[in-house]
Amino acid sequence: MELLLKKKSKKELLDYLANSSLRVSEELERIEQLYDELIRKGQSSPFLKTLVDRLVNEIKIPEPPFPPDAEGLTEKLEEYERNLRALEEALKQTVNFVDQIAKLAPEVEQALERVEKMASIIKTINPTLADTAFRQLSKVRRLNDALISEPKLPILADLEKDLEELERVERSLRSEYEKTIGFIQRELVATRELVERSMSVALLQDKSRLAQELEKLDKMNSRLVELKNNPQPITPRDFYLEIQRIRELSESIMRSSLSQDEIKVFETLLWLRTGSENKVFELSDLIELVSRRSNISINKTLETLYKLSKTGAVRLIARVVS
């Protein structure tokens, strides 16, 4: 004690102890504010409460030094103050860590829900893609659970990375679903066009029947639009079977309304459309091809093409180029 008093006067020692105590008191106040903030953040969801409870169990605020006399008090206060500053920094990092999780947690939860729904829908369309989605779902759930048992920055980084991959998988699922709906809609549009052409040459009793089939196609299209906007499980085969039934009925009615030569030419044009979609023909090449395949003369082919086009049974477009 005598040695200590030689270094500092009594007044200097008392001033130092007073200032040090004030700094320690302010440091403790900041630590308690950070601790309370951490507890409040844990109240926002059950997931964060479990996480915060685990984190605060590892936080210990040290007791201030109270030696029986003044010997070594200054050194102990300095060490205590250093420990408090280190604890304050650790609490700041913990609060920031919890903030990152609080922002990520709802994104993870919502993504899991969306992808699980889409994977279940795609399962009947593309089982392989659905299995990939289910595996990624399991991976993200495991990391989410690991973050509770071991709240560490590397696990959080892995979760962020796998969440990005899960969102990529979701985009693939939606693209596959919309592509499937699009294919069905294209078949429907082509069949509707065929029904309308059949109506242009059909007998009166057949027109009424075809009109009913048009109504079914319109209802089917409305259903497809609804499914596209609000994805639900579908069986594409059911749509294709109904479209095929209407197409075959339409073709049958058209054939029954045409002469033998008209049927031959019409079937040749259907064959050309199937095998040469969007292909452009020279007029002479087209007439010769239809004539050979239909086994009728070129003059008769020209006459028949004109009649089919005039009645609306087929749609022939001519383009004159230099």
PDB file of C-alpha atoms in Angstrom, residues 8-308:
ATOM      1  CA  LYS A   8      -0.209   8.054  -6.825  1.00  0.00           C
ATOM      2  CA  SER A   9      -1.379  10.582  -4.279  1.00  0.00           C
ATOM      3  CA  LYS A  10      -4.469   9.683  -2.330  1.00  0.00           C
ATOM      4  CA  LYS A  11      -6.512  12.205  -4.332  1.00  0.00           C
ATOM      5  CA  GLU A  12      -5.225  10.824  -7.659  1.00  0.00           C
ATOM      6  CA  LEU A  13      -6.053   7.280  -6.550  1.00  0.00           C
ATOM      7  CA  LEU A  14      -9.572   8.255  -5.500  1.00  0.00           C
ATOM      8  CA  ASP A  15     -10.129  10.181  -8.770  1.00  0.00           C
ATOM      9  CA  TYR A  16      -8.923   7.177 -10.789  1.00  0.00           C
ATOM     10  CA  LEU A  17     -11.144   4.749  -8.896  1.00  0.00           C
ATOM     11  CA  ALA A  18     -14.135   7.083  -9.334  1.00  0.00           C
ATOM     12  CA  ASN A  19     -13.572   7.468 -13.102  1.00  0.00           C
ATOM     13  CA  SER A  20     -12.930   3.756 -13.547  1.00  0.00           C
ATOM     14  CA  SER A  21     -16.088   2.900 -11.645  1.00  0.00           C
ATOM     15  CA  LEU A  22     -18.066   5.308 -13.845  1.00  0.00           C
ATOM     16  CA  ARG A  23     -16.709   3.722 -17.032  1.00  0.00           C
ATOM     17  CA  VAL A  24     -17.481   0.246 -15.723  1.00  0.00           C
ATOM     18  CA  SER A  25     -20.994   1.341 -14.749  1.00  0.00           C
ATOM     19  CA  GLU A  26     -21.606   2.758 -18.256  1.00  0.00           C
ATOM     20  CA  GLU A  27     -20.206  -0.404 -19.854  1.00  0.00           C
ATOM     21  CA  LEU A  28     -22.497  -2.553 -17.722  1.00  0.00           C
ATOM     22  CA  GLU A  29     -25.476  -0.402 -18.762  1.00  0.00           C
ATOM     23  CA  ARG A  30     -24.660  -0.909 -22.475  1.00  0.00           C
ATOM     24  CA  ILE A  31     -24.254  -4.643 -21.928  1.00  0.00           C
ATOM     25  CA  GLU A  32     -27.604  -4.877 -20.147  1.00  0.00           C
ATOM     26  CA  GLN A  33     -29.272  -2.956 -23.018  1.00  0.00           C
ATOM     27  CA  LEU A  34     -27.787  -5.349 -25.578  1.00  0.00           C
ATOM     28  CA  TYR A  35     -28.836  -8.323 -23.455  1.00  0.00           C
ATOM     29  CA  ASP A  36     -32.422  -7.003 -23.179  1.00  0.00           C
ATOM     30  CA  GLU A  37     -32.482  -6.326 -26.954  1.00  0.00           C
ATOM     31  CA  LEU A  38     -31.408  -9.910 -27.598  1.00  0.00           C
ATOM     32  CA  ILE A  39     -34.181 -11.238 -25.344  1.00  0.00           C
ATOM     33  CA  ARG A  40     -36.785  -9.068 -27.158  1.00  0.00           C
ATOM     34  CA  LYS A  41     -35.699 -10.350 -30.555  1.00  0.00           C
ATOM     35  CA  GLY A  42     -36.306 -13.890 -29.333  1.00  0.00           C
ATOM     36  CA  GLN A  43     -39.984 -13.119 -28.711  1.00  0.00           C
ATOM     37  CA  SER A  44     -40.808 -12.620 -32.424  1.00  0.00           C
ATOM     38  CA  SER A  45     -41.121 -16.327 -33.268  1.00  0.00           C
ATOM     39  CA  PRO A  46     -40.772 -19.778 -31.623  1.00  0.00           C
ATOM     40  CA  PHE A  47     -37.777 -20.494 -33.886  1.00  0.00           C
ATOM     41  CA  LEU A  48     -35.904 -17.361 -32.721  1.00  0.00           C
ATOM     42  CA  LYS A  49     -36.873 -17.948 -29.072  1.00  0.00           C
ATOM     43  CA  THR A  50     -35.251 -21.368 -29.114  1.00  0.00           C
ATOM     44  CA  LEU A  51     -32.175 -19.918 -30.781  1.00  0.00           C
ATOM     45  CA  VAL A  52     -31.868 -16.917 -28.416  1.00  0.00           C
ATOM     46  CA  ASP A  53     -32.428 -19.060 -25.315  1.00  0.00           C
ATOM     47  CA  ARG A  54     -29.505 -21.199 -26.394  1.00  0.00           C
ATOM     48  CA  LEU A  55     -27.302 -18.148 -27.073  1.00  0.00           C
ATOM     49  CA  VAL A  56     -28.034 -16.308 -23.788  1.00  0.00           C
ATOM     50  CA  ASN A  57     -27.207 -19.420 -21.790  1.00  0.00           C
ATOM     51  CA  GLU A  58     -23.639 -18.977 -23.016  1.00  0.00           C
ATOM     52  CA  ILE A  59     -23.473 -15.307 -21.926  1.00  0.00           C
ATOM     53  CA  LYS A  60     -22.174 -14.654 -18.407  1.00  0.00           C
ATOM     54  CA  ILE A  61     -21.838 -11.111 -17.035  1.00  0.00           C
ATOM     55  CA  PRO A  62     -18.924 -11.214 -14.580  1.00  0.00           C
ATOM     56  CA  GLU A  63     -19.222  -9.925 -11.023  1.00  0.00           C
ATOM     57  CA  PRO A  64     -17.284  -6.721 -10.261  1.00  0.00           C
ATOM     58  CA  PRO A  65     -14.118  -7.089  -8.109  1.00  0.00           C
ATOM     59  CA  PHE A  66     -14.574  -6.338  -4.398  1.00  0.00           C
ATOM     60  CA  PRO A  67     -11.230  -7.100  -2.675  1.00  0.00           C
ATOM     61  CA  PRO A  68     -11.087  -6.746   1.106  1.00  0.00           C
ATOM     62  CA  ASP A  69      -8.696  -3.794   0.798  1.00  0.00           C
ATOM     63  CA  ALA A  70      -7.451  -1.423  -1.879  1.00  0.00           C
ATOM     64  CA  GLU A  71      -4.425  -3.542  -2.737  1.00  0.00           C
ATOM     65  CA  GLY A  72      -4.615  -4.485  -6.442  1.00  0.00           C
ATOM     66  CA  LEU A  73      -8.009  -2.793  -6.900  1.00  0.00           C
ATOM     67  CA  THR A  74      -6.855  -0.651  -9.816  1.00  0.00           C
ATOM     68  CA  GLU A  75      -5.482  -3.642 -11.728  1.00  0.00           C
ATOM     69  CA  LYS A  76      -8.621  -5.648 -11.035  1.00  0.00           C
ATOM     70  CA  LEU A  77     -10.859  -2.808 -12.206  1.00  0.00           C
ATOM     71  CA  GLU A  78      -8.843  -2.438 -15.411  1.00  0.00           C
ATOM     72  CA  GLU A  79      -9.080  -6.154 -16.085  1.00  0.00           C
ATOM     73  CA  TYR A  80     -12.797  -6.125 -15.284  1.00  0.00           C
ATOM     74  CA  GLU A  81     -13.308  -3.193 -17.657  1.00  0.00           C
ATOM     75  CA  ARG A  82     -11.443  -5.038 -20.464  1.00  0.00           C
ATOM     76  CA  ASN A  83     -13.603  -8.107 -19.895  1.00  0.00           C
ATOM     77  CA  LEU A  84     -16.763  -5.997 -20.067  1.00  0.00           C
ATOM     78  CA  ARG A  85     -15.660  -4.369 -23.348  1.00  0.00           C
ATOM     79  CA  ALA A  86     -14.976  -7.814 -24.811  1.00  0.00           C
ATOM     80  CA  LEU A  87     -18.410  -8.972 -23.611  1.00  0.00           C
ATOM     81  CA  GLU A  88     -20.067  -5.897 -25.155  1.00  0.00           C
ATOM     82  CA  GLU A  89     -18.424  -6.628 -28.521  1.00  0.00           C
ATOM     83  CA  ALA A  90     -19.489 -10.285 -28.323  1.00  0.00           C
ATOM     84  CA  LEU A  91     -23.074  -9.227 -27.552  1.00  0.00           C
ATOM     85  CA  LYS A  92     -23.093  -6.830 -30.509  1.00  0.00           C
ATOM     86  CA  GLN A  93     -21.980  -9.658 -32.789  1.00  0.00           C
ATOM     87  CA  THR A  94     -24.639 -11.955 -31.293  1.00  0.00           C
ATOM     88  CA  VAL A  95     -27.392  -9.348 -31.827  1.00  0.00           C
ATOM     89  CA  ASN A  96     -26.229  -8.871 -35.432  1.00  0.00           C
ATOM     90  CA  PHE A  97     -26.193 -12.667 -35.898  1.00  0.00           C
ATOM     91  CA  VAL A  98     -29.768 -12.936 -34.604  1.00  0.00           C
ATOM     92  CA  ASP A  99     -30.815 -10.032 -36.882  1.00  0.00           C
ATOM     93  CA  GLN A 100     -29.498 -11.959 -39.904  1.00  0.00           C
ATOM     94  CA  ILE A 101     -31.397 -15.063 -38.833  1.00  0.00           C
ATOM     95  CA  ALA A 102     -34.565 -13.050 -38.113  1.00  0.00           C
ATOM     96  CA  LYS A 103     -34.445 -11.737 -41.689  1.00  0.00           C
ATOM     97  CA  LEU A 104     -33.641 -15.139 -43.225  1.00  0.00           C
ATOM     98  CA  ALA A 105     -36.011 -17.325 -41.166  1.00  0.00           C
ATOM     99  CA  PRO A 106     -39.311 -16.178 -42.770  1.00  0.00           C
ATOM    100  CA  GLU A 107     -37.727 -16.384 -46.243  1.00  0.00           C
ATOM    101  CA  VAL A 108     -36.700 -19.974 -45.536  1.00  0.00           C
ATOM    102  CA  GLU A 109     -40.125 -20.886 -44.152  1.00  0.00           C
ATOM    103  CA  GLN A 110     -41.987 -19.366 -47.109  1.00  0.00           C
ATOM    104  CA  ALA A 111     -39.632 -20.936 -49.675  1.00  0.00           C
ATOM    105  CA  LEU A 112     -40.018 -24.378 -48.054  1.00  0.00           C
ATOM    106  CA  GLU A 113     -43.809 -24.056 -48.222  1.00  0.00           C
ATOM    107  CA  ARG A 114     -43.843 -22.883 -51.865  1.00  0.00           C
ATOM    108  CA  VAL A 115     -41.387 -25.489 -53.144  1.00  0.00           C
ATOM    109  CA  GLU A 116     -43.087 -28.343 -51.301  1.00  0.00           C
ATOM    110  CA  LYS A 117     -46.394 -27.368 -52.905  1.00  0.00           C
ATOM    111  CA  MET A 118     -44.908 -27.077 -56.410  1.00  0.00           C
ATOM    112  CA  ALA A 119     -42.937 -30.334 -56.055  1.00  0.00           C
ATOM    113  CA  SER A 120     -46.144 -32.160 -55.102  1.00  0.00           C
ATOM    114  CA  ILE A 121     -47.862 -30.690 -58.173  1.00  0.00           C
ATOM    115  CA  ILE A 122     -44.991 -31.553 -60.538  1.00  0.00           C
ATOM    116  CA  LYS A 123     -44.721 -35.126 -59.224  1.00  0.00           C
ATOM    117  CA  THR A 124     -47.231 -36.427 -61.788  1.00  0.00           C
ATOM    118  CA  ILE A 125     -45.691 -34.340 -64.604  1.00  0.00           C
ATOM    119  CA  ASN A 126     -41.935 -34.737 -64.049  1.00  0.00           C
ATOM    120  CA  PRO A 127     -41.088 -37.164 -61.212  1.00  0.00           C
ATOM    121  CA  THR A 128     -37.322 -36.676 -61.636  1.00  0.00           C
ATOM    122  CA  LEU A 129     -37.538 -32.916 -61.170  1.00  0.00           C
ATOM    123  CA  ALA A 130     -39.878 -33.386 -58.208  1.00  0.00           C
ATOM    124  CA  ASP A 131     -37.371 -35.769 -56.536  1.00  0.00           C
ATOM    125  CA  THR A 132     -34.618 -33.152 -56.971  1.00  0.00           C
ATOM    126  CA  ALA A 133     -36.837 -30.581 -55.269  1.00  0.00           C
ATOM    127  CA  PHE A 134     -37.652 -32.906 -52.365  1.00  0.00           C
ATOM    128  CA  ARG A 135     -33.929 -33.589 -51.802  1.00  0.00           C
ATOM    129  CA  GLN A 136     -33.180 -29.856 -51.707  1.00  0.00           C
ATOM    130  CA  LEU A 137     -36.071 -29.358 -49.282  1.00  0.00           C
ATOM    131  CA  SER A 138     -34.581 -31.971 -46.933  1.00  0.00           C
ATOM    132  CA  LYS A 139     -31.155 -30.324 -47.146  1.00  0.00           C
ATOM    133  CA  VAL A 140     -32.486 -26.878 -46.220  1.00  0.00           C
ATOM    134  CA  ARG A 141     -34.545 -28.313 -43.342  1.00  0.00           C
ATOM    135  CA  ARG A 142     -31.468 -30.090 -41.941  1.00  0.00           C
ATOM    136  CA  LEU A 143     -29.457 -26.852 -42.012  1.00  0.00           C
ATOM    137  CA  ASN A 144     -32.350 -24.974 -40.414  1.00  0.00           C
ATOM    138  CA  ASP A 145     -32.410 -27.486 -37.557  1.00  0.00           C
ATOM    139  CA  ALA A 146     -28.603 -27.417 -37.286  1.00  0.00           C
ATOM    140  CA  LEU A 147     -28.708 -23.648 -36.772  1.00  0.00           C
ATOM    141  CA  ILE A 148     -30.730 -24.201 -33.584  1.00  0.00           C
ATOM    142  CA  SER A 149     -28.439 -26.878 -32.162  1.00  0.00           C
ATOM    143  CA  GLU A 150     -25.249 -25.091 -33.223  1.00  0.00           C
ATOM    144  CA  PRO A 151     -25.816 -21.376 -33.965  1.00  0.00           C
ATOM    145  CA  LYS A 152     -22.658 -20.577 -35.915  1.00  0.00           C
ATOM    146  CA  LEU A 153     -21.937 -18.210 -38.826  1.00  0.00           C
ATOM    147  CA  PRO A 154     -20.693 -20.992 -41.185  1.00  0.00           C
ATOM    148  CA  ILE A 155     -24.029 -22.835 -40.830  1.00  0.00           C
ATOM    149  CA  LEU A 156     -25.903 -19.599 -41.503  1.00  0.00           C
ATOM    150  CA  ALA A 157     -23.786 -19.047 -44.635  1.00  0.00           C
ATOM    151  CA  ASP A 158     -24.559 -22.603 -45.823  1.00  0.00           C
ATOM    152  CA  LEU A 159     -28.271 -22.014 -45.212  1.00  0.00           C
ATOM    153  CA  GLU A 160     -28.210 -18.802 -47.279  1.00  0.00           C
ATOM    154  CA  LYS A 161     -26.439 -20.615 -50.107  1.00  0.00           C
ATOM    155  CA  ASP A 162     -28.862 -23.548 -50.099  1.00  0.00           C
ATOM    156  CA  LEU A 163     -31.834 -21.171 -49.927  1.00  0.00           C
ATOM    157  CA  GLU A 164     -30.618 -19.644 -53.215  1.00  0.00           C
ATOM    158  CA  GLU A 165     -30.426 -23.142 -54.707  1.00  0.00           C
ATOM    159  CA  LEU A 166     -33.937 -23.902 -53.420  1.00  0.00           C
ATOM    160  CA  GLU A 167     -35.248 -20.762 -55.132  1.00  0.00           C
ATOM    161  CA  ARG A 168     -33.546 -21.866 -58.369  1.00  0.00           C
ATOM    162  CA  VAL A 169     -35.282 -25.247 -58.074  1.00  0.00           C
ATOM    163  CA  GLU A 170     -38.589 -23.440 -57.511  1.00  0.00           C
ATOM    164  CA  ARG A 171     -38.121 -21.513 -60.754  1.00  0.00           C
ATOM    165  CA  SER A 172     -37.457 -24.801 -62.576  1.00  0.00           C
ATOM    166  CA  LEU A 173     -40.615 -26.338 -61.109  1.00  0.00           C
ATOM    167  CA  ARG A 174     -42.752 -23.374 -62.165  1.00  0.00           C
ATOM    168  CA  SER A 175     -41.200 -23.340 -65.632  1.00  0.00           C
ATOM    169  CA  GLU A 176     -41.955 -27.064 -66.090  1.00  0.00           C
ATOM    170  CA  TYR A 177     -45.540 -26.570 -64.919  1.00  0.00           C
ATOM    171  CA  GLU A 178     -46.170 -23.568 -67.175  1.00  0.00           C
ATOM    172  CA  LYS A 179     -44.578 -25.392 -70.117  1.00  0.00           C
ATOM    173  CA  THR A 180     -46.951 -28.323 -69.585  1.00  0.00           C
ATOM    174  CA  ILE A 181     -49.969 -25.997 -69.472  1.00  0.00           C
ATOM    175  CA  GLY A 182     -48.670 -24.224 -72.597  1.00  0.00           C
ATOM    176  CA  PHE A 183     -48.388 -27.468 -74.584  1.00  0.00           C
ATOM    177  CA  ILE A 184     -51.980 -28.386 -73.724  1.00  0.00           C
ATOM    178  CA  GLN A 185     -53.201 -24.916 -74.683  1.00  0.00           C
ATOM    179  CA  ARG A 186     -51.494 -25.122 -78.079  1.00  0.00           C
ATOM    180  CA  GLU A 187     -53.167 -28.459 -78.789  1.00  0.00           C
ATOM    181  CA  LEU A 188     -56.474 -26.961 -77.700  1.00  0.00           C
ATOM    182  CA  VAL A 189     -56.116 -23.931 -80.014  1.00  0.00           C
ATOM    183  CA  ALA A 190     -55.289 -26.150 -83.014  1.00  0.00           C
ATOM    184  CA  THR A 191     -58.268 -28.401 -82.275  1.00  0.00           C
ATOM    185  CA  ARG A 192     -60.584 -25.420 -81.879  1.00  0.00           C
ATOM    186  CA  GLU A 193     -59.529 -24.183 -85.307  1.00  0.00           C
ATOM    187  CA  LEU A 194     -60.272 -27.619 -86.772  1.00  0.00           C
ATOM    188  CA  VAL A 195     -63.746 -27.685 -85.151  1.00  0.00           C
ATOM    189  CA  GLU A 196     -64.559 -24.266 -86.587  1.00  0.00           C
ATOM    190  CA  ARG A 197     -63.498 -25.412 -90.072  1.00  0.00           C
ATOM    191  CA  SER A 198     -65.606 -28.537 -89.719  1.00  0.00           C
ATOM    192  CA  MET A 199     -68.629 -26.377 -88.843  1.00  0.00           C
ATOM    193  CA  SER A 200     -68.184 -24.442 -92.082  1.00  0.00           C
ATOM    194  CA  VAL A 201     -68.892 -27.580 -94.180  1.00  0.00           C
ATOM    195  CA  ALA A 202     -70.999 -29.666 -91.741  1.00  0.00           C
ATOM    196  CA  LEU A 203     -74.683 -30.470 -92.060  1.00  0.00           C
ATOM    197  CA  LEU A 204     -77.121 -28.639 -89.767  1.00  0.00           C
ATOM    198  CA  GLN A 205     -77.434 -31.451 -87.186  1.00  0.00           C
ATOM    199  CA  ASP A 206     -73.647 -31.766 -87.019  1.00  0.00           C
ATOM    200  CA  LYS A 207     -73.174 -28.011 -86.584  1.00  0.00           C
ATOM    201  CA  SER A 208     -75.126 -28.151 -83.306  1.00  0.00           C
ATOM    202  CA  ARG A 209     -72.984 -31.032 -82.089  1.00  0.00           C
ATOM    203  CA  LEU A 210     -69.770 -29.245 -82.999  1.00  0.00           C
ATOM    204  CA  ALA A 211     -70.977 -26.079 -81.249  1.00  0.00           C
ATOM    205  CA  GLN A 212     -71.282 -28.102 -78.054  1.00  0.00           C
ATOM    206  CA  GLU A 213     -67.732 -29.337 -78.485  1.00  0.00           C
ATOM    207  CA  LEU A 214     -66.552 -25.731 -78.920  1.00  0.00           C
ATOM    208  CA  GLU A 215     -68.168 -24.877 -75.578  1.00  0.00           C
ATOM    209  CA  LYS A 216     -66.264 -27.754 -73.959  1.00  0.00           C
ATOM    210  CA  LEU A 217     -62.997 -26.480 -75.431  1.00  0.00           C
ATOM    211  CA  ASP A 218     -63.732 -22.968 -74.135  1.00  0.00           C
ATOM    212  CA  LYS A 219     -64.416 -24.321 -70.636  1.00  0.00           C
ATOM    213  CA  MET A 220     -61.233 -26.364 -70.820  1.00  0.00           C
ATOM    214  CA  ASN A 221     -59.262 -23.280 -71.825  1.00  0.00           C
ATOM    215  CA  SER A 222     -60.730 -21.303 -68.913  1.00  0.00           C
ATOM    216  CA  ARG A 223     -59.704 -24.114 -66.589  1.00  0.00           C
ATOM    217  CA  LEU A 224     -56.164 -24.074 -68.005  1.00  0.00           C
ATOM    218  CA  VAL A 225     -55.896 -20.307 -67.482  1.00  0.00           C
ATOM    219  CA  GLU A 226     -57.052 -20.774 -63.890  1.00  0.00           C
ATOM    220  CA  LEU A 227     -54.511 -23.565 -63.348  1.00  0.00           C
ATOM    221  CA  LYS A 228     -51.739 -21.412 -64.778  1.00  0.00           C
ATOM    222  CA  ASN A 229     -52.549 -18.560 -62.391  1.00  0.00           C
ATOM    223  CA  ASN A 230     -53.173 -20.846 -59.421  1.00  0.00           C
ATOM    224  CA  PRO A 231     -51.056 -24.037 -59.806  1.00  0.00           C
ATOM    225  CA  GLN A 232     -52.759 -27.254 -58.744  1.00  0.00           C
ATOM    226  CA  PRO A 233     -52.117 -30.964 -59.355  1.00  0.00           C
ATOM    227  CA  ILE A 234     -53.121 -31.950 -62.899  1.00  0.00           C
ATOM    228  CA  THR A 235     -53.080 -35.032 -65.111  1.00  0.00           C
ATOM    229  CA  PRO A 236     -52.089 -33.843 -68.604  1.00  0.00           C
ATOM    230  CA  ARG A 237     -53.179 -37.155 -70.135  1.00  0.00           C
ATOM    231  CA  ASP A 238     -56.839 -36.419 -69.234  1.00  0.00           C
ATOM    232  CA  PHE A 239     -56.705 -33.121 -71.139  1.00  0.00           C
ATOM    233  CA  TYR A 240     -54.993 -34.665 -74.155  1.00  0.00           C
ATOM    234  CA  LEU A 241     -57.523 -37.538 -74.333  1.00  0.00           C
ATOM    235  CA  GLU A 242     -60.471 -35.112 -74.350  1.00  0.00           C
ATOM    236  CA  ILE A 243     -58.820 -32.901 -76.973  1.00  0.00           C
ATOM    237  CA  GLN A 244     -58.070 -35.956 -79.130  1.00  0.00           C
ATOM    238  CA  ARG A 245     -61.697 -37.127 -78.853  1.00  0.00           C
ATOM    239  CA  ILE A 246     -62.991 -33.750 -80.041  1.00  0.00           C
ATOM    240  CA  ARG A 247     -60.414 -33.599 -82.841  1.00  0.00           C
ATOM    241  CA  GLU A 248     -61.328 -37.075 -84.130  1.00  0.00           C
ATOM    242  CA  LEU A 249     -65.048 -36.249 -83.976  1.00  0.00           C
ATOM    243  CA  SER A 250     -64.447 -33.039 -85.893  1.00  0.00           C
ATOM    244  CA  GLU A 251     -62.378 -34.783 -88.558  1.00  0.00           C
ATOM    245  CA  SER A 252     -65.041 -37.493 -88.882  1.00  0.00           C
ATOM    246  CA  ILE A 253     -67.825 -34.944 -89.374  1.00  0.00           C
ATOM    247  CA  MET A 254     -65.756 -33.044 -91.904  1.00  0.00           C
ATOM    248  CA  ARG A 255     -65.066 -36.188 -93.912  1.00  0.00           C
ATOM    249  CA  SER A 256     -68.748 -37.106 -93.931  1.00  0.00           C
ATOM    250  CA  SER A 257     -69.551 -33.667 -95.365  1.00  0.00           C
ATOM    251  CA  LEU A 258     -67.012 -33.837 -98.197  1.00  0.00           C
ATOM    252  CA  SER A 259     -66.834 -35.668-101.518  1.00  0.00           C
ATOM    253  CA  GLN A 260     -64.281 -38.470-102.029  1.00  0.00           C
ATOM    254  CA  ASP A 261     -61.868 -36.166-103.850  1.00  0.00           C
ATOM    255  CA  GLU A 262     -62.264 -33.499-101.177  1.00  0.00           C
ATOM    256  CA  ILE A 263     -61.564 -36.075 -98.445  1.00  0.00           C
ATOM    257  CA  LYS A 264     -58.375 -37.212-100.221  1.00  0.00           C
ATOM    258  CA  VAL A 265     -57.106 -33.662-100.618  1.00  0.00           C
ATOM    259  CA  PHE A 266     -58.106 -32.729 -97.069  1.00  0.00           C
ATOM    260  CA  GLU A 267     -56.283 -35.762 -95.596  1.00  0.00           C
ATOM    261  CA  THR A 268     -53.205 -34.949 -97.682  1.00  0.00           C
ATOM    262  CA  LEU A 269     -53.200 -31.408 -96.325  1.00  0.00           C
ATOM    263  CA  LEU A 270     -53.507 -32.766 -92.764  1.00  0.00           C
ATOM    264  CA  TRP A 271     -50.539 -35.035 -93.458  1.00  0.00           C
ATOM    265  CA  LEU A 272     -48.537 -32.089 -94.816  1.00  0.00           C
ATOM    266  CA  ARG A 273     -49.420 -29.956 -91.813  1.00  0.00           C
ATOM    267  CA  THR A 274     -48.306 -32.665 -89.389  1.00  0.00           C
ATOM    268  CA  GLY A 275     -45.017 -33.405 -91.116  1.00  0.00           C
ATOM    269  CA  SER A 276     -44.136 -29.951 -92.446  1.00  0.00           C
ATOM    270  CA  GLU A 277     -45.389 -27.433 -89.886  1.00  0.00           C
ATOM    271  CA  ASN A 278     -44.551 -23.831 -90.880  1.00  0.00           C
ATOM    272  CA  LYS A 279     -42.916 -25.056 -94.105  1.00  0.00           C
ATOM    273  CA  VAL A 280     -43.330 -22.838 -97.177  1.00  0.00           C
ATOM    274  CA  PHE A 281     -44.119 -24.521-100.538  1.00  0.00           C
ATOM    275  CA  GLU A 282     -43.897 -23.277-104.081  1.00  0.00           C
ATOM    276  CA  LEU A 283     -47.481 -23.285-105.432  1.00  0.00           C
ATOM    277  CA  SER A 284     -46.585 -25.704-108.245  1.00  0.00           C
ATOM    278  CA  ASP A 285     -44.788 -28.027-105.805  1.00  0.00           C
ATOM    279  CA  LEU A 286     -47.741 -28.024-103.429  1.00  0.00           C
ATOM    280  CA  ILE A 287     -50.280 -28.827-106.164  1.00  0.00           C
ATOM    281  CA  GLU A 288     -48.117 -31.620-107.621  1.00  0.00           C
ATOM    282  CA  LEU A 289     -47.498 -33.131-104.170  1.00  0.00           C
ATOM    283  CA  VAL A 290     -51.200 -33.099-103.240  1.00  0.00           C
ATOM    284  CA  SER A 291     -52.114 -34.479-106.693  1.00  0.00           C
ATOM    285  CA  ARG A 292     -49.695 -37.405-106.446  1.00  0.00           C
ATOM    286  CA  ARG A 293     -50.572 -38.340-102.887  1.00  0.00           C
ATOM    287  CA  SER A 294     -54.350 -37.970-103.481  1.00  0.00           C
ATOM    288  CA  ASN A 295     -54.120 -39.768-106.833  1.00  0.00           C
ATOM    289  CA  ILE A 296     -56.251 -37.192-108.648  1.00  0.00           C
ATOM    290  CA  SER A 297     -55.441 -34.896-111.573  1.00  0.00           C
ATOM    291  CA  ILE A 298     -53.779 -31.540-111.176  1.00  0.00           C
ATOM    292  CA  ASN A 299     -56.854 -29.742-112.530  1.00  0.00           C
ATOM    293  CA  LYS A 300     -59.103 -31.603-110.090  1.00  0.00           C
ATOM    294  CA  THR A 301     -56.632 -30.856-107.271  1.00  0.00           C
ATOM    295  CA  LEU A 302     -56.767 -27.140-108.053  1.00  0.00           C
ATOM    296  CA  GLU A 303     -60.566 -27.213-108.165  1.00  0.00           C
ATOM    297  CA  THR A 304     -60.778 -29.131-104.885  1.00  0.00           C
ATOM    298  CA  LEU A 305     -58.300 -26.852-103.099  1.00  0.00           C
ATOM    299  CA  TYR A 306     -60.383 -23.884-104.198  1.00  0.00           C
ATOM    300  CA  LYS A 307     -63.620 -25.448-102.877  1.00  0.00           C
ATOM    301  CA  LEU A 308     -62.048 -26.404 -99.522  1.00  0.00           C
TER     302      LEU A 308
END
